[in-house]
């Protein structure tokens, strides 16, 4: 590969990795002059890559949109990640993208080296998707939000809350988070002056997008995902109750399927407020704690526990009255 061709590939990789570059930044990265960068930008345009230029002191270059899609540069790990992602999307929660994902995956696999095709094929052969009736997201909406996060552009959208209330929101978008087949947007709500989490399937973007903004300091990624997991679990609950568990708080946290605040009441007692759509479902889940507990001021949950206890007792009595089948009896 000639030196110019290798440099063009490196330049293209930089333009794909970041939205805006100044000529000076690109020249420093590639170890050439800004004049060489201008010439190389011209060569990329001649090959069909839409590179936009912004004049002035603060000007620079960005990879534009439109025209024919030029080849993308992917390293080995990126290629495998894209192939696996397309395979997952074919059975995923993004509406209308399954067939497109399969077609794109077929094209990508044809171009993969043998060693990478083997990795992707292993994943396809032994990973089975679990169907889910969860909400599905319009891929165009996801693309709009992701672009606004990348470009630091404000979003305006109509939002429908869990209870059905409609509102119009103006936010600074920062992160998209996928949790249990649901997509969430973490954003700074300009009207409420606070961080908020929004279900993407309840967002209807309004155009045009708002002006660009200076990014705020984000919490660590682990804190963001924990906040989304906690909020998404609580937001969908129609029924909640306060429960005192006769076990350490650390034990209860380890038994819960999602992060929930657990208040320590001493070495062997704690309290938390679990939730569910129905008291009956909550009664079943509390039994999985494998610890004694007391329900505080929640008569519906007490009734559900009582009904469940009677049902189990009837099952126990009926099972004891049924004679055991002989090991030599016919099937």
Coordinates of C-alpha atoms in Angstrom, one line a residue:
X1 CA 0.0 0.0 0.0
X2 CA 1.4 3.4 -1.0
X3 CA 2.1 6.0 1.7
X4 CA -0.6 8.3 0.3
X5 CA -3.2 5.5 0.3
X6 CA -2.3 4.5 3.9
X7 CA -2.6 8.1 5.0
X8 CA -6.0 8.5 3.3
X9 CA -7.2 5.4 5.2
X10 CA -6.0 6.9 8.5
X11 CA -7.6 10.2 7.7
X12 CA -10.9 8.6 6.9
X13 CA -10.7 6.6 10.2
X14 CA -10.2 9.9 12.1
X15 CA -13.1 11.6 10.3
X16 CA -15.4 8.6 11.2
X17 CA -14.3 8.6 14.8
X18 CA -15.1 12.2 15.7
X19 CA -17.6 14.7 14.2
X20 CA -15.4 17.8 13.9
X21 CA -11.7 18.2 13.3
X22 CA -9.6 21.3 12.5
X23 CA -7.0 21.1 9.8
X24 CA -4.3 21.6 12.4
X25 CA -5.5 18.7 14.5
X26 CA -5.6 16.3 11.6
X27 CA -2.1 17.4 10.4
X28 CA -0.7 16.8 13.9
X29 CA -2.3 13.3 14.1
X30 CA -1.0 12.3 10.7
X31 CA 2.4 14.1 10.9
X32 CA 1.9 16.2 7.8
X33 CA 1.2 19.8 6.9
X34 CA -2.2 21.4 6.7
X35 CA -1.7 21.8 2.9
X36 CA -1.3 18.0 2.7
X37 CA -4.6 17.6 4.7
X38 CA -6.4 19.9 2.2
X39 CA -5.1 17.8 -0.7
X40 CA -6.1 14.5 1.0
X41 CA -9.6 15.9 1.7
X42 CA -9.9 16.6 -2.0
X43 CA -8.8 13.0 -2.8
X44 CA -11.4 11.6 -0.4
X45 CA -14.1 13.7 -2.1
X46 CA -13.0 12.4 -5.4
X47 CA -13.6 8.9 -4.1
X48 CA -17.1 9.7 -3.1
X49 CA -16.7 10.6 0.6
X50 CA -18.8 13.7 1.4
X51 CA -16.3 15.7 3.6
X52 CA -17.7 19.1 4.6
X53 CA -15.4 22.1 5.3
X54 CA -16.1 25.0 7.6
X55 CA -14.1 28.2 6.9
X56 CA -12.7 30.6 9.4
X57 CA -10.4 30.4 12.4
X58 CA -12.7 27.9 14.2
X59 CA -13.3 26.1 10.9
X60 CA -12.4 22.5 10.1
X61 CA -13.7 19.3 8.5
X62 CA -16.4 16.8 9.2
X63 CA -17.6 13.7 7.4
X64 CA -20.9 14.7 5.8
X65 CA -24.0 12.8 4.8
X66 CA -25.7 12.1 1.5
X67 CA -24.7 10.5 -1.7
X68 CA -23.6 6.9 -2.0
X69 CA -22.4 5.2 1.2
X70 CA -18.7 4.8 1.0
X71 CA -16.8 1.9 2.6
X72 CA -16.5 2.0 6.3
X73 CA -13.2 1.2 8.1
X74 CA -13.6 -1.4 10.9
X75 CA -10.9 -3.1 12.9
X76 CA -11.3 -6.8 13.8
X77 CA -13.1 -6.2 17.1
X78 CA -15.4 -3.5 15.6
X79 CA -16.3 -5.9 12.7
X80 CA -17.3 -8.7 15.1
X81 CA -19.2 -6.3 17.3
X82 CA -21.2 -5.0 14.3
X83 CA -22.0 -8.5 13.1
X84 CA -23.1 -9.7 16.6
X85 CA -25.1 -6.5 17.0
X86 CA -26.9 -7.0 13.6
X87 CA -27.6 -10.6 14.6
X88 CA -29.1 -9.4 17.9
X89 CA -31.1 -6.6 16.2
X90 CA -32.7 -9.2 13.9
X91 CA -34.6 -10.4 16.9
X92 CA -34.5 -7.2 18.9
X93 CA -36.8 -4.5 20.2
X94 CA -36.3 -2.0 17.4
X95 CA -39.4 -2.0 15.2
X96 CA -39.0 -2.7 11.5
X97 CA -35.3 -3.3 11.6
X98 CA -35.2 -7.1 11.6
X99 CA -35.2 -7.7 7.9
X100 CA -32.8 -4.9 7.2
X101 CA -30.4 -6.3 9.9
X102 CA -30.4 -9.7 8.2
X103 CA -29.5 -8.2 4.8
X104 CA -26.7 -6.1 6.3
X105 CA -25.4 -9.0 8.2
X106 CA -25.3 -11.1 5.0
X107 CA -23.2 -8.4 3.3
X108 CA -20.9 -8.0 6.2
X109 CA -20.2 -11.7 6.6
X110 CA -19.3 -12.0 2.9
X111 CA -16.5 -9.5 3.5
X112 CA -15.2 -10.8 6.8
X113 CA -11.9 -12.7 6.9
X114 CA -12.2 -16.4 7.7
X115 CA -11.0 -16.0 11.3
X116 CA -13.7 -13.4 12.0
X117 CA -16.4 -15.4 10.2
X118 CA -15.7 -18.3 12.5
X119 CA -16.2 -16.1 15.6
X120 CA -19.5 -14.7 14.3
X121 CA -20.7 -18.1 13.2
X122 CA -20.0 -19.6 16.6
X123 CA -22.2 -16.8 18.2
X124 CA -25.0 -17.4 15.7
X125 CA -24.9 -21.2 16.2
X126 CA -25.0 -21.3 20.0
X127 CA -26.8 -18.1 21.1
X128 CA -30.6 -18.4 21.0
X129 CA -32.7 -15.2 21.2
X130 CA -35.5 -15.1 23.8
X131 CA -38.7 -13.7 22.3
X132 CA -40.2 -10.9 24.3
X133 CA -43.5 -8.9 24.0
X134 CA -41.8 -5.7 25.3
X135 CA -42.3 -2.3 23.7
X136 CA -40.6 -1.7 20.3
X137 CA -38.8 1.5 19.3
X138 CA -38.9 3.3 15.9
X139 CA -35.3 3.1 14.6
X140 CA -35.6 6.6 13.1
X141 CA -36.3 7.9 16.6
X142 CA -33.3 6.2 18.0
X143 CA -31.1 7.6 15.2
X144 CA -32.4 11.1 15.8
X145 CA -31.7 10.9 19.5
X146 CA -28.3 9.3 19.1
X147 CA -27.3 12.0 16.6
X148 CA -28.4 14.7 19.0
X149 CA -26.3 13.1 21.8
X150 CA -23.3 12.9 19.5
X151 CA -23.6 16.5 18.2
X152 CA -24.6 18.1 21.5
X153 CA -27.9 19.4 20.1
X154 CA -30.9 20.1 22.2
X155 CA -33.9 17.9 21.6
X156 CA -37.6 19.0 21.7
X157 CA -40.2 16.2 21.9
X158 CA -43.7 15.3 23.0
X159 CA -43.6 12.8 25.8
X160 CA -46.3 10.4 27.1
X161 CA -45.7 9.4 30.8
X162 CA -46.5 5.9 32.2
X163 CA -49.8 7.2 33.6
X164 CA -50.8 8.6 30.2
X165 CA -50.1 12.3 30.9
X166 CA -48.7 14.2 27.8
X167 CA -46.1 16.9 28.0
X168 CA -43.7 18.8 25.7
X169 CA -40.0 18.6 26.8
X170 CA -36.8 20.4 25.9
X171 CA -33.7 18.6 27.0
X172 CA -29.9 18.3 26.5
X173 CA -29.5 14.6 25.5
X174 CA -26.5 12.7 26.7
X175 CA -26.8 8.9 26.8
X176 CA -29.0 6.1 25.3
X177 CA -29.3 3.1 27.7
X178 CA -30.8 -0.3 26.8
X179 CA -32.2 -2.2 29.8
X180 CA -34.2 -5.4 29.5
X181 CA -35.3 -4.7 25.9
X182 CA -36.3 -1.1 26.7
X183 CA -34.5 2.0 25.5
X184 CA -34.0 5.0 27.8
X185 CA -32.7 8.5 27.2
X186 CA -30.7 10.2 30.0
X187 CA -30.9 13.9 29.5
X188 CA -30.8 17.3 31.3
X189 CA -34.4 18.6 31.5
X190 CA -34.1 22.3 30.8
X191 CA -37.5 23.2 32.2
X192 CA -37.0 21.2 35.5
X193 CA -33.3 22.0 35.7
X194 CA -32.4 18.4 36.6
X195 CA -31.4 15.0 35.2
X196 CA -34.3 13.0 33.9
X197 CA -34.7 9.6 32.3
X198 CA -37.2 9.1 29.4
X199 CA -38.6 5.9 27.8
X200 CA -37.7 6.2 24.1
X201 CA -40.8 4.4 22.9
X202 CA -42.8 7.3 24.5
X203 CA -40.9 10.0 22.7
X204 CA -42.1 11.8 19.6
X205 CA -39.3 14.2 18.4
X206 CA -40.2 17.6 17.1
X207 CA -38.3 19.3 14.3
X208 CA -36.1 21.1 13.9
X209 CA -33.7 20.2 16.6
X210 CA -32.6 22.9 19.1
X211 CA -29.3 24.7 19.2
X212 CA -26.0 23.2 20.2
X213 CA -25.1 23.2 23.9
X214 CA -22.0 23.0 26.0
X215 CA -21.9 19.5 27.5
X216 CA -22.3 19.2 31.3
X217 CA -20.2 17.0 33.4
X218 CA -21.7 13.5 33.4
X219 CA -21.9 11.1 36.3
X220 CA -19.8 7.9 35.8
X221 CA -21.3 5.4 33.4
X222 CA -21.9 2.9 36.2
X223 CA -23.9 5.5 38.1
X224 CA -25.9 6.3 35.0
X225 CA -26.8 2.7 34.3
X226 CA -27.7 2.1 38.0
X227 CA -29.9 5.1 38.0
X228 CA -31.7 4.0 34.8
X229 CA -32.2 0.5 36.2
X230 CA -33.6 1.7 39.5
X231 CA -35.8 4.3 37.8
X232 CA -37.1 2.0 35.1
X233 CA -38.1 -0.6 37.6
X234 CA -39.9 1.8 39.9
X235 CA -41.6 3.7 37.1
X236 CA -43.5 0.7 35.8
X237 CA -44.9 -0.4 39.2
X238 CA -48.6 0.2 39.8
X239 CA -48.5 -1.1 43.3
X240 CA -45.9 -0.6 46.1
X241 CA -45.6 -1.6 49.7
X242 CA -43.2 -1.2 52.6
X243 CA -41.7 -4.4 53.8
X244 CA -39.5 -5.1 56.9
X245 CA -37.3 -8.1 56.3
X246 CA -35.7 -10.0 59.2
X247 CA -32.3 -10.2 57.5
X248 CA -29.3 -8.0 56.9
X249 CA -29.7 -5.3 54.2
X250 CA -26.7 -6.8 52.2
X251 CA -28.5 -10.1 52.1
X252 CA -31.7 -8.6 50.7
X253 CA -29.8 -6.5 48.1
X254 CA -28.2 -9.7 46.8
X255 CA -31.6 -11.4 46.4
X256 CA -33.3 -8.7 44.4
X257 CA -33.3 -8.9 40.6
X258 CA -32.9 -5.1 40.1
X259 CA -31.3 -2.3 42.2
X260 CA -33.7 -1.2 44.9
X261 CA -32.9 1.1 47.9
X262 CA -32.7 -1.1 51.1
X263 CA -32.7 0.7 54.4
X264 CA -30.7 -1.0 57.2
X265 CA -32.5 -1.2 60.5
X266 CA -29.7 -3.0 62.3
X267 CA -27.6 -6.1 61.9
X268 CA -30.5 -8.4 61.2
X269 CA -33.3 -6.2 60.0
X270 CA -33.9 -3.9 57.0
X271 CA -36.7 -2.3 55.1
X272 CA -37.5 -1.6 51.5
X273 CA -40.4 -0.7 49.2
X274 CA -40.8 -3.3 46.5
X275 CA -43.4 -2.9 43.7
X276 CA -45.3 -4.8 41.1
X277 CA -48.4 -4.4 38.9
X278 CA -50.4 -6.6 41.3
X279 CA -50.2 -7.5 45.0
X280 CA -50.4 -11.2 44.1
X281 CA -47.2 -10.9 42.0
X282 CA -45.5 -9.0 44.8
X283 CA -46.5 -11.8 47.3
X284 CA -44.9 -14.4 45.0
X285 CA -41.6 -12.4 44.7
X286 CA -41.4 -11.8 48.5
X287 CA -41.4 -15.5 49.0
X288 CA -38.2 -15.7 46.9
X289 CA -36.3 -13.6 49.5
X290 CA -36.1 -16.8 51.6
X291 CA -36.4 -14.7 54.8
X292 CA -39.1 -13.8 57.2
X293 CA -40.7 -10.4 56.7
X294 CA -43.5 -8.1 58.0
X295 CA -45.8 -6.0 55.8
X296 CA -46.3 -2.4 56.9
X297 CA -49.7 -0.8 56.2
X298 CA -50.5 -2.6 53.0
X299 CA -53.7 -4.6 53.5
X300 CA -53.9 -5.6 49.8
X301 CA -50.6 -7.4 50.1
X302 CA -51.6 -9.1 53.3
X303 CA -54.7 -10.4 51.6
X304 CA -52.7 -11.6 48.7
X305 CA -50.3 -13.4 51.1
X306 CA -53.2 -15.0 52.9
X307 CA -54.8 -16.2 49.6
X308 CA -51.4 -17.6 48.5
X309 CA -50.9 -19.3 51.9
X310 CA -54.3 -21.0 51.6
X311 CA -53.7 -22.2 48.1
X312 CA -50.3 -23.7 49.1
X313 CA -51.9 -25.3 52.1
X314 CA -54.6 -26.9 49.9
X315 CA -51.9 -28.2 47.6
X316 CA -49.9 -29.6 50.6
X317 CA -53.0 -31.4 52.0
X318 CA -54.0 -32.8 48.6
X319 CA -50.5 -34.0 47.9
X320 CA -50.4 -35.8 51.3
X321 CA -53.7 -37.6 50.6
X322 CA -52.5 -38.8 47.2
X323 CA -50.8 -42.2 47.5
X324 CA -47.3 -42.4 46.2
X325 CA -47.0 -44.3 42.9
X326 CA -45.3 -47.6 43.2
X327 CA -41.9 -47.9 41.5
X328 CA -43.2 -51.1 39.8
X329 CA -46.5 -49.7 38.6
X330 CA -47.2 -49.3 34.9
X331 CA -46.8 -45.8 33.5

